[in-house]
Short mmCIF file of C-alpha atoms in Angstrom, two decimals:
data_model
loop_
_atom_site.label_atom_id
_atom_site.label_comp_id
_atom_site.label_asym_id
_atom_site.label_seq_id
_atom_site.Cartn_x
_atom_site.Cartn_y
_atom_site.Cartn_z
CA MET S 20 6.88 26.55 -1.22
CA ARG S 21 6.54 27.15 2.51
CA VAL S 22 7.11 23.45 3.16
CA PHE S 23 10.35 23.53 1.17
CA PHE S 24 11.64 26.59 3.02
CA ASN S 25 10.83 24.89 6.32
CA ALA S 26 12.85 21.89 5.10
CA ILE S 27 15.81 24.18 4.41
CA ILE S 28 15.68 25.63 7.92
CA VAL S 29 15.57 22.13 9.40
CA GLN S 30 18.49 21.11 7.18
CA ILE S 31 20.61 24.02 8.36
CA PHE S 32 19.98 23.41 12.07
CA LEU S 33 20.43 19.63 11.94
CA SER S 34 23.55 19.91 9.81
CA ALA S 35 25.01 22.48 12.20
CA TYR S 36 24.30 20.22 15.19
CA ILE S 37 25.91 17.15 13.56
CA TYR S 38 28.84 19.24 12.35
CA TRP S 39 29.50 20.63 15.83
CA ARG S 40 29.26 17.27 17.58
CA GLY S 41 31.71 15.77 15.10
CA TRP S 42 34.04 18.77 15.39
CA GLN S 43 34.18 18.36 19.19
CA GLY S 44 35.51 14.83 18.83
CA LEU S 45 38.03 15.39 16.04
CA PRO S 46 41.75 15.84 16.75
CA ASP S 47 42.96 19.43 16.46
CA LYS S 48 44.65 18.85 13.11
CA LYS S 49 44.04 21.12 10.12
CA TYR S 50 44.42 18.26 7.63
CA ILE S 51 41.46 16.58 9.36
CA LYS S 52 39.21 19.51 10.24
CA ILE S 53 39.49 21.40 6.94
CA PRO S 54 38.22 18.45 4.80
CA TYR S 55 35.57 17.79 7.44
CA ALA S 56 34.29 21.37 7.23
CA SER S 57 34.50 21.29 3.43
CA ILE S 58 32.07 18.37 3.23
CA TYR S 59 29.38 20.33 5.06
CA ILE S 60 29.96 23.50 3.07
CA ALA S 61 29.80 21.58 -0.24
CA GLU S 62 26.63 19.73 0.75
CA LEU S 63 24.77 22.86 1.77
CA ALA S 64 25.92 24.63 -1.40
CA ILE S 65 24.57 21.76 -3.52
CA TYR S 66 21.32 21.71 -1.56
CA PHE S 67 20.71 25.43 -1.97
CA MET S 68 21.75 25.46 -5.62
CA GLY S 69 19.37 22.62 -6.42
CA PHE S 70 16.54 24.21 -4.47
CA PHE S 71 16.74 27.67 -6.02
CA THR S 72 17.43 26.55 -9.60
CA SER S 73 14.82 23.77 -9.80
CA GLY S 74 12.23 24.64 -12.41
CA THR S 75 14.14 27.69 -13.66
CA GLY S 76 15.82 26.01 -16.63
CA LEU S 77 19.21 27.36 -15.51
CA LEU S 78 20.67 23.89 -14.98
CA PRO S 79 20.46 20.80 -17.22
CA PHE S 80 18.46 17.78 -16.11
CA ASP S 81 21.50 15.67 -15.14
CA ALA S 82 22.72 18.38 -12.75
CA LEU S 83 19.31 18.80 -11.13
CA HIS S 84 18.94 15.04 -10.81
CA SER S 85 22.30 14.82 -9.02
CA PHE S 86 21.58 17.82 -6.81
CA ALA S 87 18.19 16.41 -5.86
CA TRP S 88 19.71 13.04 -5.01
CA VAL S 89 22.43 14.56 -2.85
CA GLY S 90 19.99 16.92 -1.12
CA THR S 91 17.38 14.28 -0.27
CA THR S 92 20.04 11.76 0.77
CA TRP S 93 21.62 14.30 3.09
CA MET S 94 18.20 15.07 4.54
CA LEU S 95 17.70 11.46 5.63
CA PHE S 96 21.29 11.20 6.80
CA THR S 97 20.90 14.24 9.05
CA ILE S 98 17.70 12.85 10.57
CA TYR S 99 19.32 9.54 11.55
CA MET S 100 22.58 11.10 12.72
CA THR S 101 20.71 13.69 14.79
CA ILE S 102 18.68 10.97 16.53
CA LEU S 103 21.81 9.00 17.45
CA LEU S 104 23.76 12.07 18.59
CA LEU S 105 20.84 13.30 20.68
CA LEU S 106 20.78 9.89 22.31
CA TYR S 107 24.45 10.35 23.23
CA ASP S 108 23.72 13.79 24.67
CA LEU S 109 20.85 12.35 26.69
CA VAL S 110 23.04 9.57 28.13
CA LYS S 111 25.78 12.13 28.83
CA TYR S 112 23.28 14.30 30.73
CA ILE S 113 21.97 11.34 32.76
CA ASN S 114 25.52 10.18 33.47
CA ARG S 115 26.41 13.61 34.81
CA LYS S 116 23.55 13.34 37.31
CA LYS S 117 23.67 9.63 38.18
CA LYS S 118 27.27 8.59 37.33
CA ILE S 119 26.18 5.42 35.52
CA PHE S 120 29.38 5.15 33.44
CA ALA S 121 32.91 5.58 34.75
CA ILE S 122 34.18 7.18 31.53
CA ASP S 123 33.97 10.91 30.87
CA LEU S 124 31.47 11.24 28.01
CA LYS S 125 32.54 14.86 27.49
CA ALA S 126 36.07 13.78 26.52
CA LYS S 127 37.20 13.78 22.90
CA LYS S 128 37.92 10.06 22.58
CA PRO S 129 34.46 8.68 23.51
CA ARG S 130 32.86 11.47 21.45
CA LEU S 131 34.91 10.51 18.39
CA ILE S 132 34.34 6.76 18.80
CA TYR S 133 30.59 7.24 19.14
CA PHE S 134 30.44 9.69 16.22
CA CYS S 135 32.35 7.30 13.94
CA ALA S 136 30.25 4.32 15.05
CA SER S 137 27.05 6.29 14.39
CA LEU S 138 28.35 7.35 10.98
CA LEU S 139 29.16 3.75 10.06
CA LEU S 140 25.76 2.52 11.26
CA VAL S 141 23.80 5.20 9.40
CA CYS S 142 25.77 4.75 6.17
CA SER S 143 25.33 0.96 6.33
CA VAL S 144 21.59 1.20 6.94
CA MET S 145 21.16 3.77 4.18
CA GLY S 146 23.23 1.69 1.77
CA TYR S 147 20.97 -1.30 2.37
CA GLY S 148 17.90 0.95 2.11
CA ASN S 149 19.05 2.21 -1.28
CA TYR S 150 19.55 -1.39 -2.41
CA ARG S 151 15.98 -2.21 -1.32
CA PHE S 152 14.69 0.76 -3.29
CA HIS S 153 16.50 -0.33 -6.47
CA ASN S 154 15.28 -3.92 -6.13
CA PRO S 155 11.48 -3.89 -5.91
CA VAL S 156 9.74 -7.05 -4.76
CA VAL S 157 6.73 -8.66 -6.37
CA THR S 158 3.90 -9.29 -3.92
CA GLU S 159 1.58 -11.94 -5.36
CA MET S 160 -1.84 -12.88 -4.01
CA ASN S 161 -4.65 -15.20 -5.09
CA LEU S 162 -8.08 -13.62 -4.73
CA PRO S 163 -11.32 -15.53 -5.22
CA VAL S 164 -14.28 -13.39 -6.32
CA ASP S 165 -17.65 -15.04 -5.87
CA LYS S 166 -19.24 -13.54 -8.96
CA HIS S 167 -19.82 -14.79 -12.48
CA SER S 168 -17.69 -13.18 -15.18
CA PRO S 169 -19.13 -14.14 -18.57
CA ASN S 170 -16.00 -14.12 -20.72
CA ILE S 171 -13.09 -14.10 -18.25
CA LYS S 172 -12.58 -16.80 -15.65
CA GLU S 173 -9.13 -15.78 -14.45
CA LEU S 174 -7.51 -12.33 -14.43
CA ARG S 175 -3.90 -11.45 -13.65
CA ILE S 176 -3.90 -7.85 -12.40
CA VAL S 177 -0.59 -6.02 -12.03
CA VAL S 178 -0.83 -3.00 -9.74
CA ALA S 179 1.81 -0.29 -9.42
CA THR S 180 1.32 2.81 -7.33
CA ASP S 181 3.41 5.89 -6.50
CA ILE S 182 5.93 5.72 -9.33
CA HIS S 183 6.79 9.43 -8.81
CA ALA S 184 8.51 9.84 -12.17
CA GLY S 185 10.52 13.06 -12.34
CA TYR S 186 13.93 14.44 -11.42
CA LEU S 187 14.69 11.77 -8.81
CA ILE S 188 12.86 8.78 -10.27
CA ASP S 189 14.42 9.32 -13.68
CA LYS S 190 13.99 7.55 -16.99
CA ASN S 191 16.47 4.79 -16.15
CA ILE S 192 14.58 3.85 -13.00
CA VAL S 193 11.20 4.03 -14.75
CA SER S 194 12.61 1.78 -17.47
CA MET S 195 13.49 -0.78 -14.79
CA TYR S 196 9.96 -0.48 -13.38
CA VAL S 197 8.40 -1.06 -16.79
CA ASP S 198 10.60 -4.12 -17.39
CA LYS S 199 9.56 -5.59 -14.03
CA ILE S 200 5.87 -4.90 -14.64
CA MET S 201 5.97 -6.54 -18.06
CA GLU S 202 7.84 -9.55 -16.66
CA GLN S 203 4.68 -10.35 -14.67
CA LYS S 204 2.75 -11.06 -17.90
CA PRO S 205 -0.25 -8.94 -16.89
CA ASP S 206 -3.76 -9.31 -18.26
CA ILE S 207 -4.43 -5.75 -17.13
CA ILE S 208 -2.20 -3.04 -15.62
CA LEU S 209 -3.43 -0.56 -13.00
CA LEU S 210 -1.34 2.50 -12.08
CA VAL S 211 -2.99 3.86 -8.96
CA GLY S 212 -1.97 7.52 -8.60
CA ASP S 213 1.16 9.60 -8.01
CA ILE S 214 2.57 8.43 -11.31
CA ILE S 215 4.26 11.83 -11.66
CA ASP S 216 6.33 13.35 -8.87
CA TYR S 217 6.14 17.17 -8.88
CA ASP S 218 6.32 18.75 -12.31
CA VAL S 219 5.86 17.66 -15.88
CA LYS S 220 8.87 19.58 -17.22
CA SER S 221 11.27 16.81 -16.21
CA LEU S 222 9.16 14.28 -18.12
CA TYR S 223 9.34 16.32 -21.33
CA GLU S 224 13.09 16.76 -20.89
CA GLN S 225 13.65 13.00 -20.60
CA ARG S 226 11.00 11.95 -23.12
CA MET S 227 9.66 9.78 -20.33
CA GLU S 228 6.63 8.80 -22.41
CA THR S 229 8.76 6.32 -24.39
CA GLU S 230 8.95 4.14 -21.28
CA PHE S 231 5.27 4.30 -20.37
CA LEU S 232 4.34 3.46 -23.97
CA ARG S 233 6.04 0.09 -23.48
CA LEU S 234 3.34 -0.94 -21.01
CA LYS S 235 0.97 -3.34 -22.77
CA ALA S 236 -1.73 -5.72 -21.56
CA PRO S 237 -4.61 -7.58 -23.27
CA TYR S 238 -7.29 -5.72 -21.33
CA GLY S 239 -5.50 -2.38 -21.23
CA VAL S 240 -3.32 -0.08 -19.13
CA TYR S 241 -5.30 2.19 -16.80
CA ALA S 242 -4.40 4.97 -14.40
CA SER S 243 -6.12 6.94 -11.67
CA THR S 244 -5.00 10.25 -10.23
CA GLY S 245 -3.06 10.81 -7.01
CA ASN S 246 -2.39 13.86 -4.88
CA HIS S 247 0.87 14.58 -6.74
CA GLU S 248 -1.01 14.91 -10.00
CA TYR S 249 -2.75 17.87 -8.35
CA ILE S 250 0.33 19.66 -7.03
CA ASP S 251 0.23 23.14 -8.58
CA LEU S 252 3.61 24.39 -9.76
CA GLY S 253 2.30 27.04 -12.11
CA GLU S 254 1.57 24.62 -14.95
CA GLU S 255 -1.51 24.65 -17.12
CA LYS S 256 -4.59 23.19 -15.45
CA ASP S 257 -4.39 19.38 -15.30
CA GLU S 258 -1.23 19.37 -17.43
CA LYS S 259 0.27 16.40 -15.59
CA ILE S 260 -2.91 14.38 -15.99
CA LEU S 261 -3.17 15.30 -19.66
CA TRP S 262 0.44 14.23 -20.18
CA LEU S 263 -0.45 10.76 -18.87
CA SER S 264 -3.17 10.29 -21.47
CA LYS S 265 -1.87 12.33 -24.41
CA TYR S 266 1.82 11.37 -24.29
CA ALA S 267 2.18 8.31 -22.04
CA GLY S 268 -0.75 6.53 -23.69
CA LEU S 269 -2.51 5.60 -20.46
CA THR S 270 -6.27 5.40 -20.13
CA VAL S 271 -6.82 7.76 -17.20
CA LEU S 272 -10.06 7.07 -15.36
CA ARG S 273 -11.16 10.29 -13.66
CA ASP S 274 -14.27 9.42 -11.71
CA THR S 275 -15.05 7.00 -14.51
CA THR S 276 -16.54 3.52 -14.64
CA ILE S 277 -16.01 1.24 -17.64
CA LEU S 278 -17.13 -2.28 -18.51
CA ILE S 279 -14.25 -4.42 -19.80
CA ALA S 280 -14.85 -7.36 -22.13
CA ASP S 281 -18.48 -7.44 -20.99
CA SER S 282 -17.12 -9.26 -17.94
CA PHE S 283 -16.08 -6.87 -15.14
CA TYR S 284 -16.21 -3.21 -14.20
CA LEU S 285 -13.22 -1.00 -13.51
CA VAL S 286 -13.78 2.19 -11.52
CA GLY S 287 -11.12 4.90 -11.37
CA ARG S 288 -11.68 7.48 -8.64
CA GLU S 289 -10.26 10.98 -8.62
CA ASP S 290 -7.86 11.74 -5.80
CA ASP S 291 -9.12 13.42 -2.65
CA LYS S 292 -7.35 16.59 -3.80
CA CYS S 293 -9.75 16.95 -6.71
CA THR S 294 -12.34 19.57 -5.77
CA THR S 295 -14.95 18.04 -8.09
CA ARG S 296 -14.49 14.47 -6.88
CA LYS S 297 -17.69 12.44 -7.01
CA GLU S 298 -19.01 9.99 -4.45
CA LEU S 299 -18.63 6.32 -5.30
CA PRO S 300 -22.40 5.51 -5.42
CA GLU S 301 -22.76 8.24 -8.06
CA LEU S 302 -19.99 6.67 -10.16
CA MET S 303 -21.61 3.27 -9.95
CA GLN S 304 -25.07 4.28 -11.05
CA GLY S 305 -26.21 1.84 -13.71
CA VAL S 306 -23.53 -0.73 -12.78
CA ASN S 307 -24.68 -4.34 -12.86
CA LYS S 308 -23.49 -5.50 -9.44
CA ASP S 309 -23.86 -9.12 -10.47
CA LEU S 310 -20.60 -8.61 -12.36
CA PRO S 311 -17.21 -8.18 -10.60
CA ILE S 312 -16.22 -4.60 -9.69
CA ILE S 313 -12.63 -3.38 -9.27
CA VAL S 314 -11.92 0.09 -7.84
CA MET S 315 -8.73 2.17 -8.12
CA ASN S 316 -8.45 4.84 -5.42
CA HIS S 317 -5.13 6.43 -4.53
CA GLU S 318 -5.56 7.45 -0.87
CA PRO S 319 -6.82 4.75 1.50
CA HIS S 320 -9.24 6.88 3.50
CA ARG S 321 -12.79 5.76 4.38
CA LEU S 322 -12.41 2.20 3.16
CA TYR S 323 -16.03 1.60 4.04
CA GLU S 324 -16.99 3.56 0.92
CA GLU S 325 -15.69 0.78 -1.33
CA SER S 326 -17.14 -2.03 0.77
CA ASP S 327 -20.52 -0.31 1.16
CA ALA S 328 -20.68 0.28 -2.60
CA GLY S 329 -20.21 -3.42 -3.30
CA ALA S 330 -16.69 -3.38 -4.79
CA ASP S 331 -15.11 -6.80 -4.99
CA ILE S 332 -11.52 -5.55 -5.17
CA ALA S 333 -10.16 -2.13 -4.20
CA VAL S 334 -6.52 -1.12 -4.66
CA PHE S 335 -4.79 1.85 -3.03
CA GLY S 336 -1.37 3.42 -2.61
CA HIS S 337 -0.22 6.79 -1.23
CA THR S 338 1.12 5.77 2.19
CA HIS S 339 4.49 4.31 1.05
CA ASN S 340 4.06 2.41 4.34
CA GLY S 341 5.94 5.29 5.91
CA GLN S 342 8.82 4.91 3.43
CA PHE S 343 11.51 4.54 6.10
CA PHE S 344 11.90 3.73 9.79
CA PRO S 345 10.58 4.95 12.21
CA VAL S 346 7.73 6.45 10.16
CA ASN S 347 6.47 2.97 9.25
CA THR S 348 6.30 2.05 12.96
CA ILE S 349 4.47 5.29 13.75
CA MET S 350 1.94 4.50 11.00
CA SER S 351 1.39 1.01 12.40
CA ILE S 352 0.74 2.42 15.86
CA SER S 353 -1.64 5.08 14.52
CA SER S 354 -3.46 2.36 12.55
CA ALA S 355 -3.92 0.33 15.72
CA ILE S 356 -5.35 3.41 17.45
CA TYR S 357 -7.58 4.09 14.44
CA ASN S 358 -8.97 0.56 14.54
CA THR S 359 -9.92 0.75 18.22
CA GLY S 360 -12.88 2.89 17.13
CA THR S 361 -12.30 5.32 19.99
CA ILE S 362 -11.64 8.30 17.71
CA PRO S 363 -14.64 9.69 15.81
CA GLU S 364 -14.22 9.62 12.04
CA HIS S 365 -14.29 13.42 11.68
CA LEU S 366 -11.49 13.81 14.26
CA LYS S 367 -9.07 11.32 12.70
CA TYR S 368 -5.92 12.79 11.18
CA ARG S 369 -5.45 12.35 7.44
CA SER S 370 -2.22 10.50 8.21
CA MET S 371 -4.15 7.82 10.14
CA TYR S 372 -5.22 4.82 8.10
CA GLU S 373 -7.27 1.74 8.76
CA ILE S 374 -4.66 -0.12 6.71
CA PRO S 375 -1.36 1.69 6.12
CA TYR S 376 -0.06 -1.25 4.13
CA GLY S 377 -1.10 -4.72 3.01
CA TYR S 378 -4.23 -6.80 2.58
CA LYS S 379 -7.53 -6.83 4.39
CA LYS S 380 -10.93 -8.25 3.57
CA LYS S 381 -13.57 -5.75 4.59
CA ASP S 382 -17.02 -7.31 4.35
CA ASN S 383 -16.97 -8.81 0.84
CA THR S 384 -14.28 -6.46 -0.52
CA HIS S 385 -10.67 -7.51 -1.05
CA ILE S 386 -8.57 -4.45 -0.16
CA TYR S 387 -4.87 -4.01 -0.87
CA VAL S 388 -2.86 -0.93 0.09
CA SER S 389 0.49 -0.99 -1.69
CA SER S 390 3.64 0.50 -0.19
CA GLY S 391 4.34 1.85 -3.67
CA LEU S 392 6.92 1.27 -6.33
CA GLY S 393 8.73 4.61 -6.34
CA LEU S 394 9.28 7.19 -3.63
CA ALA S 395 8.85 10.86 -2.90
CA GLY S 396 12.19 12.30 -1.85
CA PRO S 397 15.03 10.15 -0.46
CA GLN S 398 15.59 6.95 -2.44
CA PHE S 399 15.80 4.60 0.52
CA ARG S 400 13.55 1.82 1.77
CA ILE S 401 14.40 1.26 5.41
CA GLY S 402 11.97 -1.12 7.08
CA THR S 403 9.67 -1.00 4.03
CA ILE S 404 9.69 -2.32 0.47
CA SER S 405 9.22 -1.03 -3.04
CA GLU S 406 6.67 -3.36 -4.59
CA ILE S 407 4.69 -4.41 -7.59
CA VAL S 408 1.44 -6.14 -6.64
CA VAL S 409 0.14 -9.08 -8.67
CA LEU S 410 -3.44 -10.16 -7.98
CA ASN S 411 -4.41 -13.52 -9.45
CA VAL S 412 -8.18 -13.29 -9.52
CA LYS S 413 -10.45 -16.27 -10.03
CA PHE S 414 -14.07 -15.54 -10.75
CA ASP S 415 -16.85 -17.92 -9.81
CA LYS S 416 -17.62 -20.18 -12.76
#
């Protein structure tokens, strides 16, 4: 709750800053300034109404969905607009000291031109980012595994992480996800954590299980937990996880190892948020390591655990690859720092990853960190992609 209140404070200050900078450039005409002010008042009213009524049952799902979309969209809009307007203020300050530009940057006309240009740029970028979100890509890779699989020589694995089904990622979007997953003709489907966004109430309201029940594959549909499955919003213990198995029909592997078709092992690890999470060697006691081993693990921390344990394939999610610029660039830089080996393991931030996104072979383990299919919060992919991962695995004959 504290995080959400902090977000509100940030929203208020950023919105006020953008509002004031736009106001300074607008002509002194009531028919212009009154609608301009009305937009900000309406947005903040929607944001607060959505925030304080979420989870109370006072508003129907459609209203909460719309309020959530407007609120999260405005949040990203204010971030980008603030960055551009601060840049203008910085140049204006430097120009006052050094006289780089001949024009008066404090005058109304340059202020208005820059504000309108910034508005056009941000809206264009966000429009494209929303298009990228609604059009997931399929990332396909061929992976050779040098182990004998008695009954299966080739395996088409479809991996989807971070669906975040809920008020924002509603039933219509999940339906599109399911269609795209099934189009890949999977032999097995792996949903690697954060399948649910924040609360399970929105899933009951939409009968979201009818979409998940459409997922079918010859060797099964499996899920592992993510950090969002452990967000506590006053629900019954593990209610979100139980919904996945009881209603959505998924086989949820919670620190569980199973042998599939007497040919390969699938290991589903609990998320780091689980207080009873087991170590991987404990999960793999009794595993015949002559057979292929596939591990699902939501958060890509300590990748050496999978490689040291002898996993052949390990799939992860969680990072969203930063979700939107410049967070993706920051994650890439922090990954480069991480991989220098100069920071001791116990001092590394949880937001630092050996691989924030993509493929890496670590020892004999094929590792893939997906940028995720859905999103938490704003529905925009700016500098990143929404993806379904298809792994075409060939076992040694």
